[in-house]
Short mmCIF file of C-alpha atoms and ligand atoms in Angstrom, two decimals:
data_model
loop_
_atom_site.label_atom_id
_atom_site.label_comp_id
_atom_site.label_asym_id
_atom_site.label_seq_id
_atom_site.Cartn_x
_atom_site.Cartn_y
_atom_site.Cartn_z
CA MET I 9 12.58 -15.16 -3.83
CA SER I 10 11.45 -13.46 -0.69
CA GLY I 11 11.60 -14.63 2.87
CA SER I 12 8.01 -15.80 3.11
CA GLU I 13 7.19 -17.42 6.43
CA THR I 14 4.70 -19.89 5.09
CA GLY I 15 7.43 -22.45 4.73
CA ALA I 16 6.28 -23.21 1.19
CA ALA I 17 7.84 -21.77 -1.95
CA ARG I 18 5.84 -18.71 -3.02
CA PRO I 19 3.96 -20.09 -6.07
CA ALA I 20 2.59 -22.97 -3.98
CA ILE I 21 0.33 -20.66 -1.97
CA THR I 22 -1.49 -19.26 -4.94
CA SER I 23 -4.26 -20.10 -7.28
CA GLN I 24 -3.04 -17.55 -9.82
CA GLY I 25 -1.18 -19.79 -12.25
CA ALA I 26 2.45 -20.02 -13.29
CA ALA I 27 5.01 -17.34 -12.53
CA ARG I 28 5.58 -14.87 -15.35
CA PRO I 29 8.92 -14.72 -17.17
CA ALA I 30 11.30 -12.07 -15.86
CA ILE I 31 10.80 -8.53 -17.13
CA ASN I 32 13.00 -5.43 -17.18
CA SER I 33 11.41 -2.60 -15.17
CA ARG I 34 13.98 -0.06 -16.35
CA LEU I 35 11.80 1.48 -19.05
CA GLU I 36 13.96 4.45 -19.89
CA ASN I 37 12.34 7.61 -21.22
CA LEU I 38 8.82 6.41 -20.45
CA ARG I 39 8.14 9.90 -19.15
CA ASN I 40 8.83 11.43 -22.57
CA LEU I 41 6.11 9.44 -24.36
CA VAL I 42 2.40 10.15 -24.67
CA PRO I 43 0.05 7.90 -22.64
CA ALA I 44 -0.83 5.57 -25.54
CA GLU I 45 2.86 5.01 -26.30
CA ARG I 46 3.57 4.35 -22.62
CA LEU I 47 0.77 1.80 -22.52
CA GLY I 48 2.31 0.17 -25.58
CA LYS I 49 5.70 -0.13 -23.84
CA VAL I 50 4.14 -1.59 -20.70
CA ALA I 51 1.97 -3.96 -22.76
CA GLU I 52 5.08 -5.17 -24.56
CA ALA I 53 7.01 -5.62 -21.31
CA VAL I 54 4.35 -7.68 -19.51
CA ALA I 55 2.46 -9.14 -22.51
CA LEU I 56 -0.92 -7.48 -21.93
CA GLY I 57 -3.80 -8.91 -23.96
CA ASP I 58 -6.43 -7.00 -25.93
CA GLY I 59 -8.94 -7.06 -23.06
CA GLU I 60 -6.43 -5.60 -20.63
CA LEU I 61 -5.34 -2.95 -23.13
CA GLU I 62 -8.96 -1.97 -23.64
CA ALA I 63 -9.64 -1.84 -19.90
CA LEU I 64 -6.64 0.41 -19.28
CA GLY I 65 -7.20 2.57 -22.33
CA ARG I 66 -10.84 3.39 -21.66
CA GLY I 67 -10.91 3.79 -17.89
CA GLY I 68 -11.85 0.23 -17.26
CA LEU I 69 -15.21 0.10 -15.49
CA PRO I 70 -18.39 -0.36 -17.55
CA LEU I 71 -21.46 1.23 -15.96
CA ALA I 72 -23.29 -2.09 -15.74
CA LEU I 73 -20.44 -3.54 -13.67
CA ALA I 74 -20.24 -0.44 -11.49
CA ASN I 75 -23.97 -0.69 -10.89
CA GLY I 76 -23.48 -4.18 -9.53
CA MET I 77 -20.67 -3.11 -7.19
CA ILE I 78 -22.32 -0.47 -4.98
CA GLU I 79 -25.73 1.13 -4.48
CA ASN I 80 -27.45 4.06 -6.19
CA VAL I 81 -24.80 4.22 -8.90
CA ILE I 82 -24.97 7.27 -11.16
CA GLY I 83 -21.65 6.96 -12.95
CA THR I 84 -18.00 6.09 -12.48
CA PHE I 85 -15.12 8.15 -11.12
CA GLU I 86 -11.70 8.01 -12.73
CA LEU I 87 -8.17 8.57 -11.45
CA PRO I 88 -4.91 8.73 -13.37
CA LEU I 89 -3.12 5.38 -13.53
CA GLY I 90 0.67 5.75 -13.72
CA ILE I 91 3.48 3.21 -13.84
CA ALA I 92 6.41 3.45 -11.45
CA THR I 93 9.48 2.03 -13.17
CA ASN I 94 12.85 0.69 -12.02
CA PHE I 95 11.66 -1.54 -9.17
CA THR I 96 13.75 -4.58 -8.29
CA ILE I 97 12.36 -6.56 -5.36
CA ASN I 98 14.05 -9.77 -4.18
CA GLY I 99 16.04 -9.80 -7.39
CA ARG I 100 12.95 -9.64 -9.60
CA ASP I 101 11.84 -6.60 -11.63
CA TYR I 102 8.32 -5.21 -11.26
CA LEU I 103 6.39 -2.46 -13.00
CA ILE I 104 4.12 -0.80 -10.45
CA PRO I 105 0.62 0.44 -11.39
CA MET I 106 -0.37 3.41 -9.22
CA ALA I 107 -3.83 5.04 -9.24
CA VAL I 108 -3.40 8.43 -7.61
CA GLU I 109 -4.36 12.07 -8.06
CA GLU I 110 -1.17 13.57 -6.57
CA PRO I 111 1.69 14.74 -8.81
CA SER I 112 5.28 13.62 -8.11
CA VAL I 113 4.31 10.35 -6.37
CA VAL I 114 5.00 8.12 -9.38
CA ALA I 115 8.16 10.07 -10.30
CA ALA I 116 9.49 9.94 -6.73
CA ALA I 117 8.97 6.18 -6.38
CA SER I 118 10.61 5.55 -9.75
CA TYR I 119 13.55 7.74 -8.79
CA MET I 120 14.34 5.94 -5.54
CA ALA I 121 13.79 2.57 -7.21
CA ARG I 122 16.39 3.60 -9.81
CA ILE I 123 18.90 4.35 -7.05
CA ALA I 124 18.07 1.15 -5.17
CA ARG I 125 18.21 -1.20 -8.20
CA ALA I 126 21.90 -0.43 -8.71
CA HIS I 127 22.49 -1.74 -5.16
CA GLY I 128 20.41 -4.89 -5.08
CA GLY I 129 16.99 -3.25 -4.96
CA PHE I 130 14.51 -3.95 -2.17
CA GLN I 131 14.48 -7.05 -0.01
CA THR I 132 11.13 -8.15 1.38
CA SER I 133 9.51 -10.81 3.53
CA SER I 134 6.09 -11.41 5.04
CA SER I 135 4.18 -13.47 7.53
CA ALA I 136 1.40 -15.82 6.45
CA PRO I 137 -1.90 -14.10 5.51
CA ILE I 138 -3.47 -14.35 8.94
CA MET I 139 -6.50 -12.24 9.89
CA ARG I 140 -8.42 -11.93 13.13
CA ALA I 141 -12.16 -11.94 13.67
CA GLN I 142 -13.55 -10.74 16.98
CA VAL I 143 -16.57 -12.05 18.85
CA GLN I 144 -17.69 -9.70 21.61
CA VAL I 145 -19.21 -11.40 24.66
CA LEU I 146 -21.14 -9.48 27.36
CA ASP I 147 -22.92 -10.43 30.56
CA VAL I 148 -20.32 -12.98 31.61
CA ALA I 149 -20.33 -13.55 35.36
CA ASP I 150 -16.81 -15.02 35.46
CA PRO I 151 -14.85 -13.59 32.50
CA HIS I 152 -11.57 -15.27 33.45
CA GLY I 153 -13.28 -18.61 34.01
CA ALA I 154 -15.08 -18.16 30.68
CA ARG I 155 -11.75 -17.47 29.00
CA ALA I 156 -10.35 -20.73 30.38
CA ARG I 157 -13.41 -22.67 29.15
CA VAL I 158 -13.21 -21.17 25.64
CA LEU I 159 -9.53 -22.05 25.34
CA LYS I 160 -10.16 -25.58 26.63
CA ASP I 161 -12.87 -26.08 24.00
CA GLN I 162 -11.07 -24.28 21.21
CA ASP I 163 -10.81 -27.36 18.97
CA ALA I 164 -14.61 -27.52 18.74
CA ILE I 165 -14.82 -23.82 17.90
CA ILE I 166 -12.09 -24.11 15.26
CA ALA I 167 -13.78 -27.15 13.73
CA ALA I 168 -17.12 -25.32 13.51
CA ALA I 169 -15.44 -22.30 11.91
CA ASN I 170 -13.62 -24.46 9.36
CA ALA I 171 -16.74 -26.44 8.48
CA ARG I 172 -18.07 -23.24 6.85
CA ASP I 173 -15.37 -22.78 4.20
CA LYS I 174 -14.29 -25.94 2.38
CA VAL I 175 -12.65 -23.98 -0.46
CA LEU I 176 -10.37 -22.14 1.92
CA ILE I 177 -9.41 -25.40 3.62
CA SER I 178 -8.66 -27.00 0.23
CA LEU I 179 -6.30 -24.09 -0.51
CA GLY I 180 -4.43 -24.67 2.75
CA GLY I 181 -6.11 -21.92 4.79
CA GLY I 182 -8.58 -21.95 7.66
CA CYS I 183 -8.99 -21.09 11.30
CA ARG I 184 -5.70 -21.79 13.08
CA GLY I 185 -6.39 -20.83 16.67
CA ILE I 186 -8.27 -18.86 19.27
CA GLU I 187 -7.25 -15.99 21.55
CA VAL I 188 -9.44 -14.65 24.34
CA HIS I 189 -8.93 -11.11 25.58
CA VAL I 190 -10.56 -10.19 28.90
CA PHE I 191 -11.65 -6.63 29.67
CA ASP I 192 -12.50 -6.63 33.37
CA ARG I 193 -13.98 -3.14 33.28
CA THR I 194 -15.73 -1.39 30.42
CA PRO I 195 -18.61 1.16 30.43
CA VAL I 196 -20.98 -1.82 30.08
CA GLY I 197 -19.34 -4.20 32.54
CA PRO I 198 -16.86 -7.05 32.03
CA MET I 199 -16.32 -8.11 28.40
CA LEU I 200 -14.61 -10.88 26.48
CA ALA I 201 -13.25 -10.59 22.97
CA VAL I 202 -12.79 -14.02 21.45
CA HIS I 203 -10.45 -13.85 18.44
CA LEU I 204 -10.53 -16.36 15.60
CA ILE I 205 -7.07 -16.51 14.03
CA VAL I 206 -7.61 -17.36 10.37
CA ASP I 207 -5.26 -18.01 7.46
CA VAL I 208 -7.16 -16.46 4.53
CA ARG I 209 -4.63 -17.35 1.78
CA ASP I 210 -5.07 -15.06 -1.26
CA ALA I 211 -8.20 -13.30 -0.01
CA MET I 212 -8.30 -10.01 1.85
CA GLY I 213 -10.39 -12.14 4.17
CA ALA I 214 -13.11 -9.88 5.56
CA ASN I 215 -16.03 -11.97 4.32
CA THR I 216 -14.34 -15.23 5.25
CA VAL I 217 -13.63 -14.31 8.84
CA ASN I 218 -16.93 -12.49 9.37
CA THR I 219 -18.83 -15.62 8.32
CA MET I 220 -16.72 -17.76 10.65
CA ALA I 221 -17.34 -15.37 13.56
CA GLU I 222 -21.09 -15.48 13.01
CA THR I 223 -20.97 -19.28 12.74
CA VAL I 224 -19.21 -19.85 16.06
CA ALA I 225 -21.12 -17.21 18.04
CA PRO I 226 -23.78 -19.62 19.45
CA ILE I 227 -21.06 -22.06 20.58
CA ILE I 228 -19.22 -19.23 22.32
CA GLU I 229 -22.43 -18.11 24.05
CA ARG I 230 -22.98 -21.65 25.28
CA ILE I 231 -19.42 -22.04 26.60
CA THR I 232 -19.19 -18.63 28.26
CA GLY I 233 -22.76 -18.31 29.50
CA GLY I 234 -22.69 -14.77 28.12
CA VAL I 235 -24.36 -12.88 25.27
CA VAL I 236 -22.61 -12.34 21.94
CA ARG I 237 -22.97 -8.97 20.23
CA LEU I 238 -20.38 -8.03 17.55
CA ARG I 239 -18.92 -10.63 15.18
CA ILE I 240 -16.53 -8.90 12.82
CA LEU I 241 -12.93 -8.86 11.56
CA SER I 242 -10.30 -6.61 13.07
CA ASN I 243 -8.52 -4.29 10.65
CA TYR I 244 -5.58 -4.36 13.04
CA ALA I 245 -3.94 -7.09 10.96
CA ASP I 246 -0.95 -7.44 13.26
CA LEU I 247 -0.42 -11.08 12.30
CA ARG I 248 -0.34 -10.26 8.58
CA LEU I 249 2.86 -8.26 8.27
CA ALA I 250 4.91 -7.36 5.23
CA ARG I 251 8.44 -5.99 5.46
CA ALA I 252 10.81 -4.24 3.10
CA ALA I 253 14.43 -3.17 3.43
CA VAL I 254 16.82 -1.20 1.24
CA THR I 255 20.53 -0.47 1.60
CA VAL I 256 22.38 2.12 -0.50
CA PRO I 257 25.89 3.53 -0.25
CA PRO I 258 25.97 7.30 0.30
CA GLU I 259 27.59 7.99 -3.08
CA ALA I 260 24.43 6.63 -4.75
CA LEU I 261 22.49 9.52 -3.24
CA LYS I 262 24.75 12.43 -4.10
CA THR I 263 23.52 15.31 -6.26
CA GLU I 264 25.15 18.39 -7.77
CA ASP I 265 24.36 20.33 -4.61
CA TYR I 266 24.68 17.76 -1.82
CA ALA I 267 27.22 15.10 -0.82
CA GLY I 268 25.80 11.59 -0.41
CA GLU I 269 26.80 11.43 3.28
CA ARG I 270 24.95 14.66 3.94
CA ILE I 271 21.80 13.30 2.28
CA ALA I 272 21.99 9.95 4.11
CA ARG I 273 22.47 11.74 7.43
CA GLY I 274 19.58 14.08 6.57
CA ILE I 275 17.25 11.13 5.91
CA VAL I 276 18.18 9.56 9.28
CA GLU I 277 17.62 12.89 11.06
CA ALA I 278 14.27 13.38 9.32
CA CYS I 279 13.17 9.93 10.46
CA ALA I 280 14.30 10.65 14.02
CA PHE I 281 11.92 13.64 14.03
CA ALA I 282 9.02 11.35 13.06
CA ILE I 283 10.02 8.73 15.64
CA VAL I 284 9.74 11.23 18.52
CA ASP I 285 6.97 13.58 17.36
CA PRO I 286 3.46 12.44 16.40
CA TYR I 287 2.82 15.66 14.45
CA ARG I 288 5.72 14.78 12.18
CA ALA I 289 4.97 11.02 12.30
CA ALA I 290 1.50 11.57 10.81
CA THR I 291 3.04 13.29 7.77
CA HIS I 292 5.95 10.84 7.56
CA ASN I 293 3.49 7.94 7.50
CA LYS I 294 1.24 9.73 5.02
CA GLY I 295 4.27 9.86 2.74
CA ILE I 296 4.63 6.08 3.06
CA MET I 297 0.94 5.65 2.25
CA ASN I 298 1.50 7.84 -0.85
CA GLY I 299 3.34 4.81 -2.21
CA ILE I 300 1.05 2.10 -0.87
CA ASP I 301 -2.49 3.44 -1.37
CA PRO I 302 -2.15 3.93 -5.14
CA ILE I 303 -1.30 0.22 -5.53
CA VAL I 304 -4.15 -0.74 -3.20
CA VAL I 305 -6.56 1.34 -5.29
CA ALA I 306 -5.17 0.18 -8.65
CA THR I 307 -5.58 -3.48 -7.66
CA GLY I 308 -9.17 -3.00 -6.44
CA ASN I 309 -8.29 -3.56 -2.80
CA ASP I 310 -9.76 -1.89 0.31
CA TRP I 311 -7.59 1.16 1.03
CA ARG I 312 -9.55 2.08 4.18
CA ALA I 313 -8.60 -1.27 5.67
CA ILE I 314 -4.94 -0.72 4.82
CA GLU I 315 -4.98 2.81 6.27
CA ALA I 316 -6.70 1.65 9.47
CA GLY I 317 -4.19 -1.17 9.94
CA ALA I 318 -1.22 1.09 9.25
CA HIS I 319 -2.11 3.72 11.79
CA VAL I 320 -3.06 1.42 14.64
CA TRP I 321 0.22 -0.43 14.03
CA ALA I 322 2.07 2.91 14.18
CA ALA I 323 0.48 3.50 17.62
CA ARG I 324 0.96 -0.05 18.96
CA SER I 325 3.36 1.08 21.70
CA GLY I 326 0.68 3.44 23.01
CA ARG I 327 2.34 6.40 21.29
CA TYR I 328 1.92 7.15 17.56
CA THR I 329 5.29 6.98 15.80
CA ALA I 330 7.03 6.46 12.46
CA LEU I 331 6.24 3.26 10.54
CA SER I 332 9.72 3.15 8.98
CA ASN I 333 13.28 3.32 10.26
CA TRP I 334 16.34 4.85 8.62
CA GLU I 335 19.87 4.29 9.94
CA ILE I 336 23.51 4.23 8.85
CA ASP I 337 25.17 0.81 8.99
CA GLY I 338 28.76 -0.08 9.90
CA LYS I 339 29.92 0.56 6.32
CA GLY I 340 28.34 4.01 6.24
CA HIS I 341 25.47 2.82 4.02
CA LEU I 342 21.94 4.12 4.41
CA VAL I 343 19.55 1.36 5.55
CA GLY I 344 15.78 1.81 5.39
CA THR I 345 13.24 -0.66 6.78
CA LEU I 346 9.47 -0.77 6.91
CA GLU I 347 7.23 -3.38 8.54
CA MET I 348 3.46 -3.02 8.73
CA PRO I 349 0.14 -4.86 8.40
CA MET I 350 -0.85 -5.42 4.79
CA ALA I 351 -4.25 -7.08 4.33
CA LEU I 352 -4.38 -7.28 0.53
CA GLY I 353 -6.20 -9.83 -1.58
CA LEU I 354 -5.97 -11.22 -5.08
CA VAL I 355 -9.36 -12.92 -5.10
CA GLY I 356 -12.79 -11.56 -4.36
CA GLY I 357 -14.32 -8.11 -4.51
CA ALA I 358 -13.26 -5.44 -6.98
CA THR I 359 -9.92 -7.20 -7.49
CA LYS I 360 -11.76 -9.75 -9.60
CA THR I 361 -14.66 -7.69 -10.96
CA HIS I 362 -12.94 -4.44 -12.00
CA PRO I 363 -11.31 -4.97 -15.41
CA ALA I 364 -8.66 -2.28 -14.82
CA ALA I 365 -7.79 -3.84 -11.43
CA ARG I 366 -7.30 -7.18 -13.16
CA ALA I 367 -5.07 -5.50 -15.75
CA ALA I 368 -3.10 -3.81 -12.96
CA LEU I 369 -2.50 -7.22 -11.37
CA LYS I 370 -1.34 -8.55 -14.71
CA ILE I 371 1.16 -5.68 -14.93
CA LEU I 372 2.42 -6.49 -11.44
CA GLY I 373 2.66 -10.19 -12.22
CA VAL I 374 2.33 -11.19 -8.56
CA GLN I 375 1.54 -14.80 -7.76
CA SER I 376 0.00 -14.42 -4.30
CA ALA I 377 -1.53 -11.92 -1.93
CA GLN I 378 1.65 -12.13 0.13
CA GLU I 379 3.79 -11.15 -2.83
CA LEU I 380 1.44 -8.23 -3.55
CA ALA I 381 1.74 -7.13 0.10
CA GLU I 382 5.54 -7.23 -0.08
CA VAL I 383 5.60 -5.20 -3.31
CA ALA I 384 3.29 -2.58 -1.76
CA VAL I 385 5.53 -2.19 1.29
CA ALA I 386 8.65 -1.90 -0.89
CA VAL I 387 6.99 0.93 -2.84
CA GLY I 388 5.95 2.57 0.45
CA LEU I 389 9.57 2.49 1.57
CA ALA I 390 10.76 3.97 -1.74
CA GLN I 391 8.19 6.75 -1.45
CA ASN I 392 9.27 7.49 2.11
CA MET I 393 12.91 7.64 1.01
CA ALA I 394 12.07 10.09 -1.80
CA ALA I 395 10.14 12.45 0.44
CA LEU I 396 12.79 12.39 3.21
CA ARG I 397 15.58 12.93 0.67
CA ALA I 398 13.79 15.95 -0.78
CA LEU I 399 12.82 17.33 2.66
CA ALA I 400 16.35 16.96 4.01
CA THR I 401 17.87 18.76 1.02
CA GLU I 402 16.21 21.17 -1.40
CA GLY I 403 12.73 20.93 0.18
CA ILE I 404 9.63 19.12 -1.06
CA GLN I 405 8.23 21.97 -3.17
CA LYS I 406 10.89 22.05 -5.88
CA GLY I 407 10.25 18.61 -7.40
CA HIS I 408 6.59 18.52 -6.44
CA MET I 409 5.68 21.93 -7.85
CA ALA I 410 7.57 21.32 -11.09
CA LEU I 411 5.26 18.35 -11.70
CA HIS I 412 2.21 20.08 -10.19
CA ALA I 413 2.71 22.84 -12.80
CA ARG I 414 0.81 20.76 -15.36
CA ASN I 415 -2.23 20.72 -13.08
CA ILE I 416 -2.00 24.47 -12.64
CA ALA I 417 -1.72 25.00 -16.39
CA ILE I 418 -4.90 22.95 -16.90
CA VAL I 419 -6.73 24.86 -14.15
CA ALA I 420 -5.71 28.10 -15.92
CA GLY I 421 -7.36 26.82 -19.11
CA ALA I 422 -4.44 25.37 -21.07
CA ALA I 423 -5.28 22.56 -23.49
CA GLY I 424 -3.29 20.25 -25.76
CA ASP I 425 0.29 21.38 -26.39
CA GLU I 426 -0.30 24.50 -24.30
CA ILE I 427 -0.21 22.39 -21.13
CA GLU I 428 3.46 21.36 -21.42
CA THR I 429 4.50 24.82 -22.69
CA VAL I 430 2.87 26.69 -19.79
CA ALA I 431 3.91 24.06 -17.21
CA GLY I 432 7.52 24.19 -18.39
CA ALA I 433 7.56 28.00 -18.18
CA LEU I 434 5.98 27.99 -14.70
CA ALA I 435 8.52 25.46 -13.43
CA ALA I 436 11.44 27.36 -14.99
CA ASP I 437 10.29 30.56 -13.23
CA HIS I 438 9.77 28.65 -9.92
CA ASP I 439 6.45 30.45 -9.80
CA VAL I 440 3.72 27.81 -10.04
CA ARG I 441 0.52 29.83 -9.60
CA VAL I 442 -2.77 29.92 -11.51
CA ASP I 443 -2.73 33.70 -12.08
CA ARG I 444 0.79 33.45 -13.54
CA ALA I 445 -0.31 30.52 -15.72
CA LYS I 446 -3.25 32.59 -17.03
CA GLU I 447 -0.89 35.45 -17.96
CA MET I 448 1.39 33.02 -19.79
CA LEU I 449 -1.54 31.45 -21.58
CA GLU I 450 -2.82 34.82 -22.74
CA ALA I 451 0.65 35.76 -23.98
CA LEU I 452 0.96 32.39 -25.75
CA ARG I 453 -2.42 32.71 -27.45
CA GLY I 454 -1.82 36.38 -28.24
CA GLY I 455 1.52 35.45 -29.82
CA LYS I 456 -0.17 32.82 -31.96
CA GLY I 457 -3.12 35.01 -32.86
N1 COA Q 28 7.97 11.24 -14.88
C1 COA Q 28 8.38 10.02 -14.52
N2 COA Q 28 9.50 9.79 -13.78
C2 COA Q 28 10.21 10.86 -13.39
C3 COA Q 28 9.81 12.18 -13.72
C4 COA Q 28 8.64 12.33 -14.50
N3 COA Q 28 8.19 13.53 -14.86
N4 COA Q 28 10.69 13.02 -13.16
C5 COA Q 28 11.61 12.28 -12.52
N5 COA Q 28 11.32 10.96 -12.64
C6 COA Q 28 12.05 9.84 -12.05
C7 COA Q 28 12.69 8.96 -13.11
O1 COA Q 28 12.82 7.66 -12.62
C8 COA Q 28 14.03 9.59 -13.26
O2 COA Q 28 15.01 8.72 -13.73
P1 COA Q 28 14.86 7.95 -15.13
O3 COA Q 28 14.10 8.83 -16.06
O4 COA Q 28 16.28 7.72 -15.54
O5 COA Q 28 14.15 6.69 -14.79
C9 COA Q 28 14.39 10.00 -11.86
O6 COA Q 28 13.13 10.37 -11.26
C10 COA Q 28 15.33 11.16 -11.76
O7 COA Q 28 14.93 12.14 -12.70
P2 COA Q 28 15.32 13.69 -12.54
O8 COA Q 28 14.72 14.46 -13.68
O9 COA Q 28 16.80 13.78 -12.31
O10 COA Q 28 14.52 14.02 -11.22
P3 COA Q 28 14.64 15.25 -10.23
O11 COA Q 28 15.98 15.25 -9.58
O12 COA Q 28 14.18 16.48 -10.92
O13 COA Q 28 13.56 14.82 -9.13
C11 COA Q 28 11.43 14.23 -8.27
C12 COA Q 28 12.19 15.01 -9.34
C13 COA Q 28 9.98 14.66 -8.28
C14 COA Q 28 11.54 12.76 -8.58
C15 COA Q 28 12.10 14.54 -6.90
O14 COA Q 28 12.12 15.91 -6.69
C16 COA Q 28 11.42 13.89 -5.74
O15 COA Q 28 11.55 12.71 -5.50
N6 COA Q 28 10.73 14.70 -4.94
C17 COA Q 28 9.91 14.21 -3.83
C18 COA Q 28 8.50 14.09 -4.31
C19 COA Q 28 7.58 13.49 -3.29
O16 COA Q 28 8.00 12.95 -2.29
N7 COA Q 28 6.29 13.61 -3.55
C20 COA Q 28 5.29 13.09 -2.66
C21 COA Q 28 4.20 14.08 -2.38
S1 COA Q 28 4.78 15.69 -1.91
#
């Protein structure tokens, strides 16, 4: 199992039930099936029940449920849900549900996972699921003195925070500590930010920590002599980190056109570009999020929170840089690593209410929010590897446009069998354009007519 830092074995931190039997994520030829057949294969692999099959088969979100989730609901909005295959993480196989509109993302992740699984797959670890809530304090005459008083009385503040959430305490979570950040000068005078450091267990944690912050606000006002304004979580989840690593020998990367060493070197050079240049880093990191966001969406989690945390983490040195690192080790092997905040939950919100999100979690078979976070970061690293490999060799457009061709065929008006025929012809011509697709479609229909 992974290198969790909770000290406890992974299943002990969850309320999700027993670990699932091992599965084989190497579902060969999945791509050659139609969606219903693919669903059948996945259902067989992870033992999906009728309810889950129905949720995945019909889009998953009844209008009545949607109406209870947000305001002024007029309908639902669907995305394709794909399955990335081949993932081995900490010696265990996972099938990865990905809800995403972009072609080539699922294929690229599956491809790199196939390469990695032959060499031990991905190794992951994570810190405990610790979130921060901030309490903003204004009008403090002696901010440093107030900081000292808050820290001296922190046990009382922690006790008040923990009195609010007995369930969390019974699961082994709760407020663990206090930090006080002093801002001597701001546009509105001196300011304190009192942080509650909270172990939120399997929750994303926003509601938990927000309630705690509101609960302790009067105590903090009393201790500091100031006025409390904001009481809200920070999406900079720098204490809730997940990490992934992968090591592959260069020969595992080689293609007909490129030697493995050349590809490994190219990936390292591509990463170096992102490390030094924020223009490149933004795109490099977007490529990582191509792997992570679709899992966040598929499991009903808050992707804005994950994006916010990722980018502030990437800028934590004061300069925006790459989230991942790629290097060549002493044996000449390519080593990729990724560490980043990952505030994902298994309980609460859409994760529990959205039937398709519940089915996606069943497919993943994760036992805790920490395990989900580690899987997401491993997929982000795989996605990053795929994009850098393509960029450093044939270019991103070749693989991407071949898969995008199906979209173009549909935009041109193709339906049914025409879609694959036109897409295949567009890709073969390396000319993936709508006007070309329309010409092909006319010729195809004319030929039939
Ligand atoms: N559906 C599902 N998986 C696919 C796939 C498809 N249409 N095409 C490729 N794959 C995956 C599979 O895992 C496959 O191995 P497997 O079938 O044995 O499991 C593996 O990729 C290699 O297949 P191959 O046909 O040899 O792929 P390729 O060399 O033509 O590569 C891409 C195609 C798209 C995977 C590759 O070009 C790539 O990774 N490009 C980068 C794409 C990217 O980063 N996109 C992000 C946004 S731009």
